[in-house]
mmCIF file with all atom_site columns, C-alpha atoms in Angstrom:
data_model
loop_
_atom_site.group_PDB
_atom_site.id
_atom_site.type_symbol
_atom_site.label_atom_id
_atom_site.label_alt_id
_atom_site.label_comp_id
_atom_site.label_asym_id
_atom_site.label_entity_id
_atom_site.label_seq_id
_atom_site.pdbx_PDB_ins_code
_atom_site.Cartn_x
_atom_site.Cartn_y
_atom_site.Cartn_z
_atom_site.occupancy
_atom_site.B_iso_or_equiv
_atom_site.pdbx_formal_charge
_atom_site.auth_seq_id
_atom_site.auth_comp_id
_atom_site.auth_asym_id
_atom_site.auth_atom_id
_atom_site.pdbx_PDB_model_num
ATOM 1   C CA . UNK U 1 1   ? 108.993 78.353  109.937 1.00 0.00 ? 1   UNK U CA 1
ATOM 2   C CA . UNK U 1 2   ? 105.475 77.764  108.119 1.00 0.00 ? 2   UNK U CA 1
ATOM 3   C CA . UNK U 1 3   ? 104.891 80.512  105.878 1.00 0.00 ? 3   UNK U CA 1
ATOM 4   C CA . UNK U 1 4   ? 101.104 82.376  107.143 1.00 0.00 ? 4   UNK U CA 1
ATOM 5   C CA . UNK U 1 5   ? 97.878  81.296  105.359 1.00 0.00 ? 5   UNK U CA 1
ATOM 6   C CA . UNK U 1 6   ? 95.967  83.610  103.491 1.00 0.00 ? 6   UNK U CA 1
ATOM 7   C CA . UNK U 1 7   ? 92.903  84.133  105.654 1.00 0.00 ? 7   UNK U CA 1
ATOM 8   C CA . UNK U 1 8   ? 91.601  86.787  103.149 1.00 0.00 ? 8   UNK U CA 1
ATOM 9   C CA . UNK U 1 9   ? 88.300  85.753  101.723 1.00 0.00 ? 9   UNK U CA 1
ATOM 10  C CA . UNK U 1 10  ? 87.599  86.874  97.968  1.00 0.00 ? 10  UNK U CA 1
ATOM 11  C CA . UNK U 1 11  ? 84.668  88.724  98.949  1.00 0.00 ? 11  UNK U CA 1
ATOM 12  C CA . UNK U 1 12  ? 86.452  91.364  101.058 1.00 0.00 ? 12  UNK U CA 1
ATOM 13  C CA . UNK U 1 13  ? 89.446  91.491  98.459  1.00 0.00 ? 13  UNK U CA 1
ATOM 14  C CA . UNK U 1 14  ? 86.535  92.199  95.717  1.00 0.00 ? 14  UNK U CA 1
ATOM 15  C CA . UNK U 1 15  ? 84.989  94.807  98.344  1.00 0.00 ? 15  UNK U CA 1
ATOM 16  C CA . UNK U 1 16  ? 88.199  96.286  98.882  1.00 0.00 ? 16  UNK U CA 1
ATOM 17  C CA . UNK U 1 17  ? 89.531  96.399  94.593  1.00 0.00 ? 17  UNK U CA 1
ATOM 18  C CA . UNK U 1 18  ? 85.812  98.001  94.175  1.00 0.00 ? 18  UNK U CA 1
ATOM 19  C CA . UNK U 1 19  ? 86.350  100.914 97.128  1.00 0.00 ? 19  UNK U CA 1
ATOM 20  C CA . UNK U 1 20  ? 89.710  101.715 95.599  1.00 0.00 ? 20  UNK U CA 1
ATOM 21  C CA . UNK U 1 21  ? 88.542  102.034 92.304  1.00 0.00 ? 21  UNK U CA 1
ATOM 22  C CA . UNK U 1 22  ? 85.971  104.217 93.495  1.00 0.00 ? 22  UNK U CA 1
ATOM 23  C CA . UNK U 1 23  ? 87.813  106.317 95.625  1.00 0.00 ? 23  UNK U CA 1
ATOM 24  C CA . UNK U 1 24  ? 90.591  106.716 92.589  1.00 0.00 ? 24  UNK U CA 1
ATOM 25  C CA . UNK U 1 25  ? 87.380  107.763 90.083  1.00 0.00 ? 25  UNK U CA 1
ATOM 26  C CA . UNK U 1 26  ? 86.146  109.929 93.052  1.00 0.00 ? 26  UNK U CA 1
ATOM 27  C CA . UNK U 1 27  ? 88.757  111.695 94.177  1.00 0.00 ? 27  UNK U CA 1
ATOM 28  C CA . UNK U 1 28  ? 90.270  112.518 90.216  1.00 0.00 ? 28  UNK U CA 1
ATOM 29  C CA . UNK U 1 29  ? 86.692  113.914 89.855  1.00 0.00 ? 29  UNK U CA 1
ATOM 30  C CA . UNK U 1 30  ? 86.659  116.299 92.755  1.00 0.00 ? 30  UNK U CA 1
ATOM 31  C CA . UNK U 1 31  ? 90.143  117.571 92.189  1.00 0.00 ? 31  UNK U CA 1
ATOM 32  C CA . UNK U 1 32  ? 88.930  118.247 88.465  1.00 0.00 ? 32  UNK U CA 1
ATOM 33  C CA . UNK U 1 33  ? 85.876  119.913 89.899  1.00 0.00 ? 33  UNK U CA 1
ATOM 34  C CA . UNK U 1 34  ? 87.665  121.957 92.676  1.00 0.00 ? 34  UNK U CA 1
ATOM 35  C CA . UNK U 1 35  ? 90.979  123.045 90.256  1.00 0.00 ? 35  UNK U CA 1
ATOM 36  C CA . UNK U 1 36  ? 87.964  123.979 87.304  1.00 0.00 ? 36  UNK U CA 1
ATOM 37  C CA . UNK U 1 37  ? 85.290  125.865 88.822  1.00 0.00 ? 37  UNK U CA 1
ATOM 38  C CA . UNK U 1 38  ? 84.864  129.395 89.013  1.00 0.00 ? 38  UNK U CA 1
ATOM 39  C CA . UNK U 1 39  ? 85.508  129.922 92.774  1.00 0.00 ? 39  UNK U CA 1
ATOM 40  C CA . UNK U 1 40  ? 89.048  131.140 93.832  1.00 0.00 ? 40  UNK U CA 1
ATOM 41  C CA . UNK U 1 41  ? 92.028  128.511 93.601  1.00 0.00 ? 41  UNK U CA 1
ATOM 42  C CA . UNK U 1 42  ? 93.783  127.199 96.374  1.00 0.00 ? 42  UNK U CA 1
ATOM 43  C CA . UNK U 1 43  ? 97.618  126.439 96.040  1.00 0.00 ? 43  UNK U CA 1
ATOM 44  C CA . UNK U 1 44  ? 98.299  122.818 95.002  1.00 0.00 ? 44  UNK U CA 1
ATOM 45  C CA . UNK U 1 45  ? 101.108 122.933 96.842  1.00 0.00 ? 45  UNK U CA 1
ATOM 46  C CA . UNK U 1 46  ? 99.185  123.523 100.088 1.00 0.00 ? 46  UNK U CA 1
ATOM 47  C CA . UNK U 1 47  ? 97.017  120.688 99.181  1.00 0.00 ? 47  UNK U CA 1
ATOM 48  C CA . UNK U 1 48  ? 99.724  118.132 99.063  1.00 0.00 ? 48  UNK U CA 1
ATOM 49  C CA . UNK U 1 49  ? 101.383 119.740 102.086 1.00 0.00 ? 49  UNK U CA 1
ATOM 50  C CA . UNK U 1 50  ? 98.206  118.774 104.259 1.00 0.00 ? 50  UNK U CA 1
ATOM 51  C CA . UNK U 1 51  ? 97.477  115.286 102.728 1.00 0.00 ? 51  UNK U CA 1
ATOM 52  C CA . UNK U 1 52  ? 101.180 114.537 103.898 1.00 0.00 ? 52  UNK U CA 1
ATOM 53  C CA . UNK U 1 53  ? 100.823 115.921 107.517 1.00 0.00 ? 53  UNK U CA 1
ATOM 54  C CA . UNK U 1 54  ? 97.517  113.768 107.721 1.00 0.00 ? 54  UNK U CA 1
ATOM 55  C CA . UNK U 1 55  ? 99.107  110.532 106.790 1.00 0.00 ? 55  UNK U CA 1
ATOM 56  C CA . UNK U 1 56  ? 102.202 111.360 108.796 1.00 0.00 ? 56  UNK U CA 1
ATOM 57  C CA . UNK U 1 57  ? 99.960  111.938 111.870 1.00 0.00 ? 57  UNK U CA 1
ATOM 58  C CA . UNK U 1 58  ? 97.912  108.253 110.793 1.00 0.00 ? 58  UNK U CA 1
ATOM 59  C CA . UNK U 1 59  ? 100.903 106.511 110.569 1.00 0.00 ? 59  UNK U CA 1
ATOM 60  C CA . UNK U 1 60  ? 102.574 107.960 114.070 1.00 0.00 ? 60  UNK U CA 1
ATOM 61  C CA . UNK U 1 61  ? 99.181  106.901 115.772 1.00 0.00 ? 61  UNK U CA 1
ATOM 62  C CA . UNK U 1 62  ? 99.356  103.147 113.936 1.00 0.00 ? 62  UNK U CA 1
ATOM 63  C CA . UNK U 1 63  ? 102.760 103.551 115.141 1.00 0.00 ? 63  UNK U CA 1
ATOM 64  C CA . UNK U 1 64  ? 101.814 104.178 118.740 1.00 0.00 ? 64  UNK U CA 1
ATOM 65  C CA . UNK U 1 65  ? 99.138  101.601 118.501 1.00 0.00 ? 65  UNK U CA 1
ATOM 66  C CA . UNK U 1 66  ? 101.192 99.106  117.479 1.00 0.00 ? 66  UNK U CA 1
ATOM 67  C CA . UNK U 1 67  ? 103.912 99.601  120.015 1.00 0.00 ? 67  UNK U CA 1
ATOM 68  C CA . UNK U 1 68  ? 101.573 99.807  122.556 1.00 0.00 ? 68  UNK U CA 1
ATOM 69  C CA . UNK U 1 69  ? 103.133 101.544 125.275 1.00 0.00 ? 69  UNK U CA 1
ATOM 70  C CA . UNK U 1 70  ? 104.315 105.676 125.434 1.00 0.00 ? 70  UNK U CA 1
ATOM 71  C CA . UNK U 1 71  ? 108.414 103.885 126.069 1.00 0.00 ? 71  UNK U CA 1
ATOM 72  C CA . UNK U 1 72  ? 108.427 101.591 123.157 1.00 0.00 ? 72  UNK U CA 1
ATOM 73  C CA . UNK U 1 73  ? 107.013 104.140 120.606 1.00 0.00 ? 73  UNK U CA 1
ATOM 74  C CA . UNK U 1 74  ? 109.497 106.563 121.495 1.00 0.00 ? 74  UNK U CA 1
ATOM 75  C CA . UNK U 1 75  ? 112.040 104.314 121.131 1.00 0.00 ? 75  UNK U CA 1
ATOM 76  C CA . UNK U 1 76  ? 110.469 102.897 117.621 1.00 0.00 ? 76  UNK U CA 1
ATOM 77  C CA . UNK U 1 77  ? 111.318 106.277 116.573 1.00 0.00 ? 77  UNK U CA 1
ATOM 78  C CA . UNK U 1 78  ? 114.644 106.970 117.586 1.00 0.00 ? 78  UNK U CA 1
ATOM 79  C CA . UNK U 1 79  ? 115.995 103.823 116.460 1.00 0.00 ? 79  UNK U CA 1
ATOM 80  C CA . UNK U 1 80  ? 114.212 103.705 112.816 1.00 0.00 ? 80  UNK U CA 1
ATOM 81  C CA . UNK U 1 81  ? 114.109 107.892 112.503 1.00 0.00 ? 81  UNK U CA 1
ATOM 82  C CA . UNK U 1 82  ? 116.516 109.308 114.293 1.00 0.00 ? 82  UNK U CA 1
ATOM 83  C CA . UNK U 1 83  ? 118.845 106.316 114.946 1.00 0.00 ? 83  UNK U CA 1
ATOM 84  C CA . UNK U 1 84  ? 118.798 106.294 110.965 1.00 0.00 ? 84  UNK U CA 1
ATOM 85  C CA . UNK U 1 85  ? 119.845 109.360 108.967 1.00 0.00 ? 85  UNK U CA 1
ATOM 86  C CA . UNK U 1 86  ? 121.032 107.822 105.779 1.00 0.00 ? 86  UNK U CA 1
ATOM 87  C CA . UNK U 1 87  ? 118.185 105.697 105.722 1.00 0.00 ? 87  UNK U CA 1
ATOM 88  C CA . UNK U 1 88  ? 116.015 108.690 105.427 1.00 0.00 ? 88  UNK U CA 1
ATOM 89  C CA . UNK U 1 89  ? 118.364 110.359 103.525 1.00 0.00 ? 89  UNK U CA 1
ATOM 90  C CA . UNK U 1 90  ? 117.316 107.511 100.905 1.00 0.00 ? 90  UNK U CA 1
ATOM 91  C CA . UNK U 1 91  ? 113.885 107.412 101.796 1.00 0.00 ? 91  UNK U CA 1
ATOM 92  C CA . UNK U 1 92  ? 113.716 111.254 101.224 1.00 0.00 ? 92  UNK U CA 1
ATOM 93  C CA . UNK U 1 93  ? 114.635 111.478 97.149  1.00 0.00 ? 93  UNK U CA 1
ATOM 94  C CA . UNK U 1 94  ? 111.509 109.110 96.085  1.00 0.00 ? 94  UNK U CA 1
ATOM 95  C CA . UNK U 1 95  ? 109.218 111.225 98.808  1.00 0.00 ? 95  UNK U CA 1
ATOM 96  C CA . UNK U 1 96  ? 110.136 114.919 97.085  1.00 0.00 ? 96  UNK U CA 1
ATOM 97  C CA . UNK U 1 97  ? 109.759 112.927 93.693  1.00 0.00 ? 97  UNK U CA 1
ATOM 98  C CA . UNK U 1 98  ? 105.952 111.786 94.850  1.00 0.00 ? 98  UNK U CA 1
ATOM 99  C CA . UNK U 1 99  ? 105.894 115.242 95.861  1.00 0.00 ? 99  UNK U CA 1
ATOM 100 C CA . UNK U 1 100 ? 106.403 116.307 92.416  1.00 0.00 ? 100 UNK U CA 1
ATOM 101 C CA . UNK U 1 101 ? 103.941 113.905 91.045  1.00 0.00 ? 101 UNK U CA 1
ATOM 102 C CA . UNK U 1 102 ? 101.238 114.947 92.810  1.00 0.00 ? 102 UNK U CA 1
ATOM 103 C CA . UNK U 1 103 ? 101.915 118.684 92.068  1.00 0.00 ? 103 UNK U CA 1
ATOM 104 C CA . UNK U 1 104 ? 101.709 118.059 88.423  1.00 0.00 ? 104 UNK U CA 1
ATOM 105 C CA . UNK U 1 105 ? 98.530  115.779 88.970  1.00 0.00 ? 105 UNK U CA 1
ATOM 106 C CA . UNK U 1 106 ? 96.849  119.086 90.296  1.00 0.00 ? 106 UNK U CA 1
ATOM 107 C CA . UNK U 1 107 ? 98.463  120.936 87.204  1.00 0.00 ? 107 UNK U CA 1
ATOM 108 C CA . UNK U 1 108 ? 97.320  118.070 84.583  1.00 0.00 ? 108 UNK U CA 1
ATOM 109 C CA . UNK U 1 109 ? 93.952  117.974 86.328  1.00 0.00 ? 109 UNK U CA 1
ATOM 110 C CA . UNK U 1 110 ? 93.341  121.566 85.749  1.00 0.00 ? 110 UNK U CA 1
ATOM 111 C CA . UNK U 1 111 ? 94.057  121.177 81.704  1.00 0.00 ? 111 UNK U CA 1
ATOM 112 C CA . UNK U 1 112 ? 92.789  117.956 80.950  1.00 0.00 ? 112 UNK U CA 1
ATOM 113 C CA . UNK U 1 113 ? 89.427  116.159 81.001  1.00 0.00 ? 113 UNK U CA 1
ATOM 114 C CA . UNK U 1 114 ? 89.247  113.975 84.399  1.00 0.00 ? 114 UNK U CA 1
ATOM 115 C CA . UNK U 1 115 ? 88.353  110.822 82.067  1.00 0.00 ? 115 UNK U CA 1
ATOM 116 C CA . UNK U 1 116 ? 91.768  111.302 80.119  1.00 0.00 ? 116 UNK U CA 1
ATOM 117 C CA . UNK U 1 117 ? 93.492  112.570 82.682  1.00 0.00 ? 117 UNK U CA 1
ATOM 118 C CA . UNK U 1 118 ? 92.585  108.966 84.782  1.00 0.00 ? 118 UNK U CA 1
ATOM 119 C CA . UNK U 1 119 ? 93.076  106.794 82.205  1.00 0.00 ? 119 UNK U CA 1
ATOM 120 C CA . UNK U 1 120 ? 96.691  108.528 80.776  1.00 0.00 ? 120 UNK U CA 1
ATOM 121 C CA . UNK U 1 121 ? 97.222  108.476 84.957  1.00 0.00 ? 121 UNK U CA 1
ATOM 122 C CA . UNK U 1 122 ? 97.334  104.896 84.548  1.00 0.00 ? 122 UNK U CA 1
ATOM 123 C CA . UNK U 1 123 ? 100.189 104.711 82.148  1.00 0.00 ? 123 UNK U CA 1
ATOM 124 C CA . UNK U 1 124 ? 102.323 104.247 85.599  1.00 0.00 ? 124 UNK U CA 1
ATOM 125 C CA . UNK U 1 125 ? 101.492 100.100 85.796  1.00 0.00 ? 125 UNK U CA 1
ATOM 126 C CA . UNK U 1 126 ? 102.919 99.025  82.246  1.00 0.00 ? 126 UNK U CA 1
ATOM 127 C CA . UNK U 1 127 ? 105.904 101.987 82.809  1.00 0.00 ? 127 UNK U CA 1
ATOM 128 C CA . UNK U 1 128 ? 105.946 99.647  86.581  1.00 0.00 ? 128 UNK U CA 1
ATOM 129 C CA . UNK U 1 129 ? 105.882 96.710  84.696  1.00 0.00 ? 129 UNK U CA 1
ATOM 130 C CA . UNK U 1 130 ? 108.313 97.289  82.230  1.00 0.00 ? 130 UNK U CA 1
ATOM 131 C CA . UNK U 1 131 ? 111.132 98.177  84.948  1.00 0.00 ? 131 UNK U CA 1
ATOM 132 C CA . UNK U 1 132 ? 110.339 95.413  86.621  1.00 0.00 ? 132 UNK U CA 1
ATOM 133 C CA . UNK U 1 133 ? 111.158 93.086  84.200  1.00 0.00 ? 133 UNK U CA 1
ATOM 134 C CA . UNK U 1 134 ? 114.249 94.960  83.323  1.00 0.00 ? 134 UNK U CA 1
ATOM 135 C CA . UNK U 1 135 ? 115.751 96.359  85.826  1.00 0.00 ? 135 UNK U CA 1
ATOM 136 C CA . UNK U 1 136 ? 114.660 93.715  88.628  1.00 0.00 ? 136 UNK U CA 1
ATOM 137 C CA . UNK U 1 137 ? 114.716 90.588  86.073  1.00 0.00 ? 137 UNK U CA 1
ATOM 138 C CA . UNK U 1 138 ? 111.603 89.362  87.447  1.00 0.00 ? 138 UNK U CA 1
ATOM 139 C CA . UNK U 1 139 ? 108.697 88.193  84.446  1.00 0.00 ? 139 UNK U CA 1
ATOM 140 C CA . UNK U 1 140 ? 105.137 88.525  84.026  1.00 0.00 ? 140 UNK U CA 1
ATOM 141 C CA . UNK U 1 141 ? 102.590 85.715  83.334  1.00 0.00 ? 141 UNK U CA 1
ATOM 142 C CA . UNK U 1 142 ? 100.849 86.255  80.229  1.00 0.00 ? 142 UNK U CA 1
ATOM 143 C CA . UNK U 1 143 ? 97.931  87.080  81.478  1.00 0.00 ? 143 UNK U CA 1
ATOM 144 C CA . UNK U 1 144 ? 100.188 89.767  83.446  1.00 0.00 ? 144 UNK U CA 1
ATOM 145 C CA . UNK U 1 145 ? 101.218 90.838  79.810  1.00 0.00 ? 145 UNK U CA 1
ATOM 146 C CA . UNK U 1 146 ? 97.629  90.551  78.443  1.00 0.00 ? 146 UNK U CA 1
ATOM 147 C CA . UNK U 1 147 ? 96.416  93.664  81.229  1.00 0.00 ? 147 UNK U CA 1
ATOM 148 C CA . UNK U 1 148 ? 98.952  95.870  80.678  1.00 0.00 ? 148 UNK U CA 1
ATOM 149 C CA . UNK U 1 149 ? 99.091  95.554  76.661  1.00 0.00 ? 149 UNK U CA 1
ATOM 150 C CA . UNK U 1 150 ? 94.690  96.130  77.105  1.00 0.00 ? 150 UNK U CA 1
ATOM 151 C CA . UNK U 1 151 ? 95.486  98.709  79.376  1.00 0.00 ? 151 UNK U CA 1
ATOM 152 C CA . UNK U 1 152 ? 97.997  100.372 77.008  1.00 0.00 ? 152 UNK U CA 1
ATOM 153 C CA . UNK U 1 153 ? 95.148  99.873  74.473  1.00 0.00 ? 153 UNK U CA 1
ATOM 154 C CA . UNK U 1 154 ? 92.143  101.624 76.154  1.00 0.00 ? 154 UNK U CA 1
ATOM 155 C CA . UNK U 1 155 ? 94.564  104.423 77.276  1.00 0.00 ? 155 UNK U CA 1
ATOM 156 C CA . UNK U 1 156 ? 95.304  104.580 73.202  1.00 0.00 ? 156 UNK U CA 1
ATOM 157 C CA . UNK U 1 157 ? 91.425  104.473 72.143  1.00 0.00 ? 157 UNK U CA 1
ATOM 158 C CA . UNK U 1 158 ? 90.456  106.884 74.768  1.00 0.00 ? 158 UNK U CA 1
ATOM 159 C CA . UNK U 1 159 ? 93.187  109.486 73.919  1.00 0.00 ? 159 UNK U CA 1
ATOM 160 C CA . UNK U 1 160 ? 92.432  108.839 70.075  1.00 0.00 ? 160 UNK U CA 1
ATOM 161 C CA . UNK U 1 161 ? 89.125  110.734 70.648  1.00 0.00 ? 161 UNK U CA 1
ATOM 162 C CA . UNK U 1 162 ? 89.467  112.473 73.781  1.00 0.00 ? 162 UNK U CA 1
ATOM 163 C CA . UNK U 1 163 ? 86.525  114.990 72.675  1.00 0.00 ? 163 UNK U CA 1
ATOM 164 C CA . UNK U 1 164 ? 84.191  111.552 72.853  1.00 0.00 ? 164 UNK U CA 1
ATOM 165 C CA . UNK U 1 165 ? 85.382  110.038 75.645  1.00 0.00 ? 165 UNK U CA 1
ATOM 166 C CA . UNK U 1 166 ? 82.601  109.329 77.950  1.00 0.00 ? 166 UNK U CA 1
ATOM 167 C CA . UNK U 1 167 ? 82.822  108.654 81.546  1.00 0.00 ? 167 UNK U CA 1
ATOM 168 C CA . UNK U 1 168 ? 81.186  105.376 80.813  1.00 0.00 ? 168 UNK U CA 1
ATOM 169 C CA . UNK U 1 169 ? 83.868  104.685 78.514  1.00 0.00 ? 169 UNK U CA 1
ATOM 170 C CA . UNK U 1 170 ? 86.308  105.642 81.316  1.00 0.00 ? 170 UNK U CA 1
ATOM 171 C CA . UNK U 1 171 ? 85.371  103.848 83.821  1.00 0.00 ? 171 UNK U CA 1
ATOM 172 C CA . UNK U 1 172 ? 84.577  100.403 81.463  1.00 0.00 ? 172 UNK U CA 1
ATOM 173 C CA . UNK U 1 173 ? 88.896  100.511 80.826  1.00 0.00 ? 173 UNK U CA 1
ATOM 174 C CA . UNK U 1 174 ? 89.570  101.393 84.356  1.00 0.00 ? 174 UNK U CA 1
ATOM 175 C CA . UNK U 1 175 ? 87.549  98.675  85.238  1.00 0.00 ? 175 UNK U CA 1
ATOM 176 C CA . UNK U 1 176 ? 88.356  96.502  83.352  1.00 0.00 ? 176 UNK U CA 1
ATOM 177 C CA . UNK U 1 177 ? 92.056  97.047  83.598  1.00 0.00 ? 177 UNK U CA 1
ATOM 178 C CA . UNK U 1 178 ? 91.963  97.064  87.604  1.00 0.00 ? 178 UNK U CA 1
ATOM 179 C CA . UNK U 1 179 ? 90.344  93.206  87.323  1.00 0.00 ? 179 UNK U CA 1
ATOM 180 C CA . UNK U 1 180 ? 92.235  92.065  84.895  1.00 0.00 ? 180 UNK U CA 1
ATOM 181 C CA . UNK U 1 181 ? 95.657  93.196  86.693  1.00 0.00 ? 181 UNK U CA 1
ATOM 182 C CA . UNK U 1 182 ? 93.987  91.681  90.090  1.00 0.00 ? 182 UNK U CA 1
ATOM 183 C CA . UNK U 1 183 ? 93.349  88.519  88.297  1.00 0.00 ? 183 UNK U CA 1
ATOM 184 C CA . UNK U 1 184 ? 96.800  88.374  87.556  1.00 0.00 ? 184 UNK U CA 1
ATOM 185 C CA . UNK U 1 185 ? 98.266  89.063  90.754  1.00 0.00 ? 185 UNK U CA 1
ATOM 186 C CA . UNK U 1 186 ? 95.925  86.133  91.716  1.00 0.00 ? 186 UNK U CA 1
ATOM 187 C CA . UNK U 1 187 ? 96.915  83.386  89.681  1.00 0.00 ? 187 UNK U CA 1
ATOM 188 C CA . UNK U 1 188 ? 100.489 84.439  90.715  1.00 0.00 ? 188 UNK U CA 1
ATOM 189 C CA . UNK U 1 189 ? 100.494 84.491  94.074  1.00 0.00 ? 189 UNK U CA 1
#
């Protein structure tokens, strides 16, 4: 069996690296703004509650697309959901554990600057890198390495100073970082 092309172009994988990095930068600065201004707060919890329904209801109607027919989706989903308790079981500890996270993103959010708050947020890739090469054996090109040591390093500079940590400054290391990790994935794929 031939394995599928790539029919990707480098363009719309540049568009799409550039939209997340926007929406990441966007939506940390909302949540600051919402979870720091003087109105009343709403519960976090409530928050994360409703993003979860929303991409629960996406994913049924991808679901239902993809299927096709009203039969075949409902029988997608008793086979994989309900035909499959202790595979949810599993699936369920790393969803409360995401739940977590994003509980204490709203509680970090509401205590630190968004600039340091994004950048430290970003800690997850070399902590992701690092069990990967440990606990799954795998290893990282060096210029895999290189991104997550400079990433490491602008999350150090900006937290040496938080006080004078701009948003230009921000966004230069997330930047950079993002491309630099892309570039690797690249070359390796």
């Amino acid at each position: 069996m031939a394995a599928p092309r790539d029919n990707v172009t480098l363009l719309f994988k540049l568009y799409c690296l550039a939209v997340m990095t926007l929406m990441a930068a966007a939506y940390t600065i909302a949540l600051r703004y919402t979870r720091t201004s003087d109105k009343e707060l709403y519960f976090s919890t409530t928050a994360v509650c409703i993003t979860e329904v929303i991409k629960l209801l996406l994913s049924v109607g991808i679901l239902a697309k993809e299927t096709g027919s009203l039969g075949r989706f409902k029988a997608s989903l008793r086979e994989n959901v309900l035909g499959s308790p202790k595979e949810l079981l599993k699936l369920s500890v790393p969803s409360l554990v995401y739940a977590v996270q994003n509980n204490m993103a709203f509680l970090a959010l509401s205590n630190l600057d968004a600039a340091v708050y994004q950048v430290t947020y970003q800690l997850k890739i070399p902590c992701t890198a690092l069990c990967t090469v440990l606990m799954l054996n795998r290893t990282l090109s060096k210029l895999q390495w290189v991104s997550v040591f400079m990433l490491c390093a602008g999350v150090t500079l900006v937290q040496w100073k938080p006080a004078q940590a701009t948003k230009v400054v921000f966004l230069q290391v997330l930047v950079a970082s993002t491309l630099l990790l892309w570039l690797s994935i690249q070359t390796t794929s």
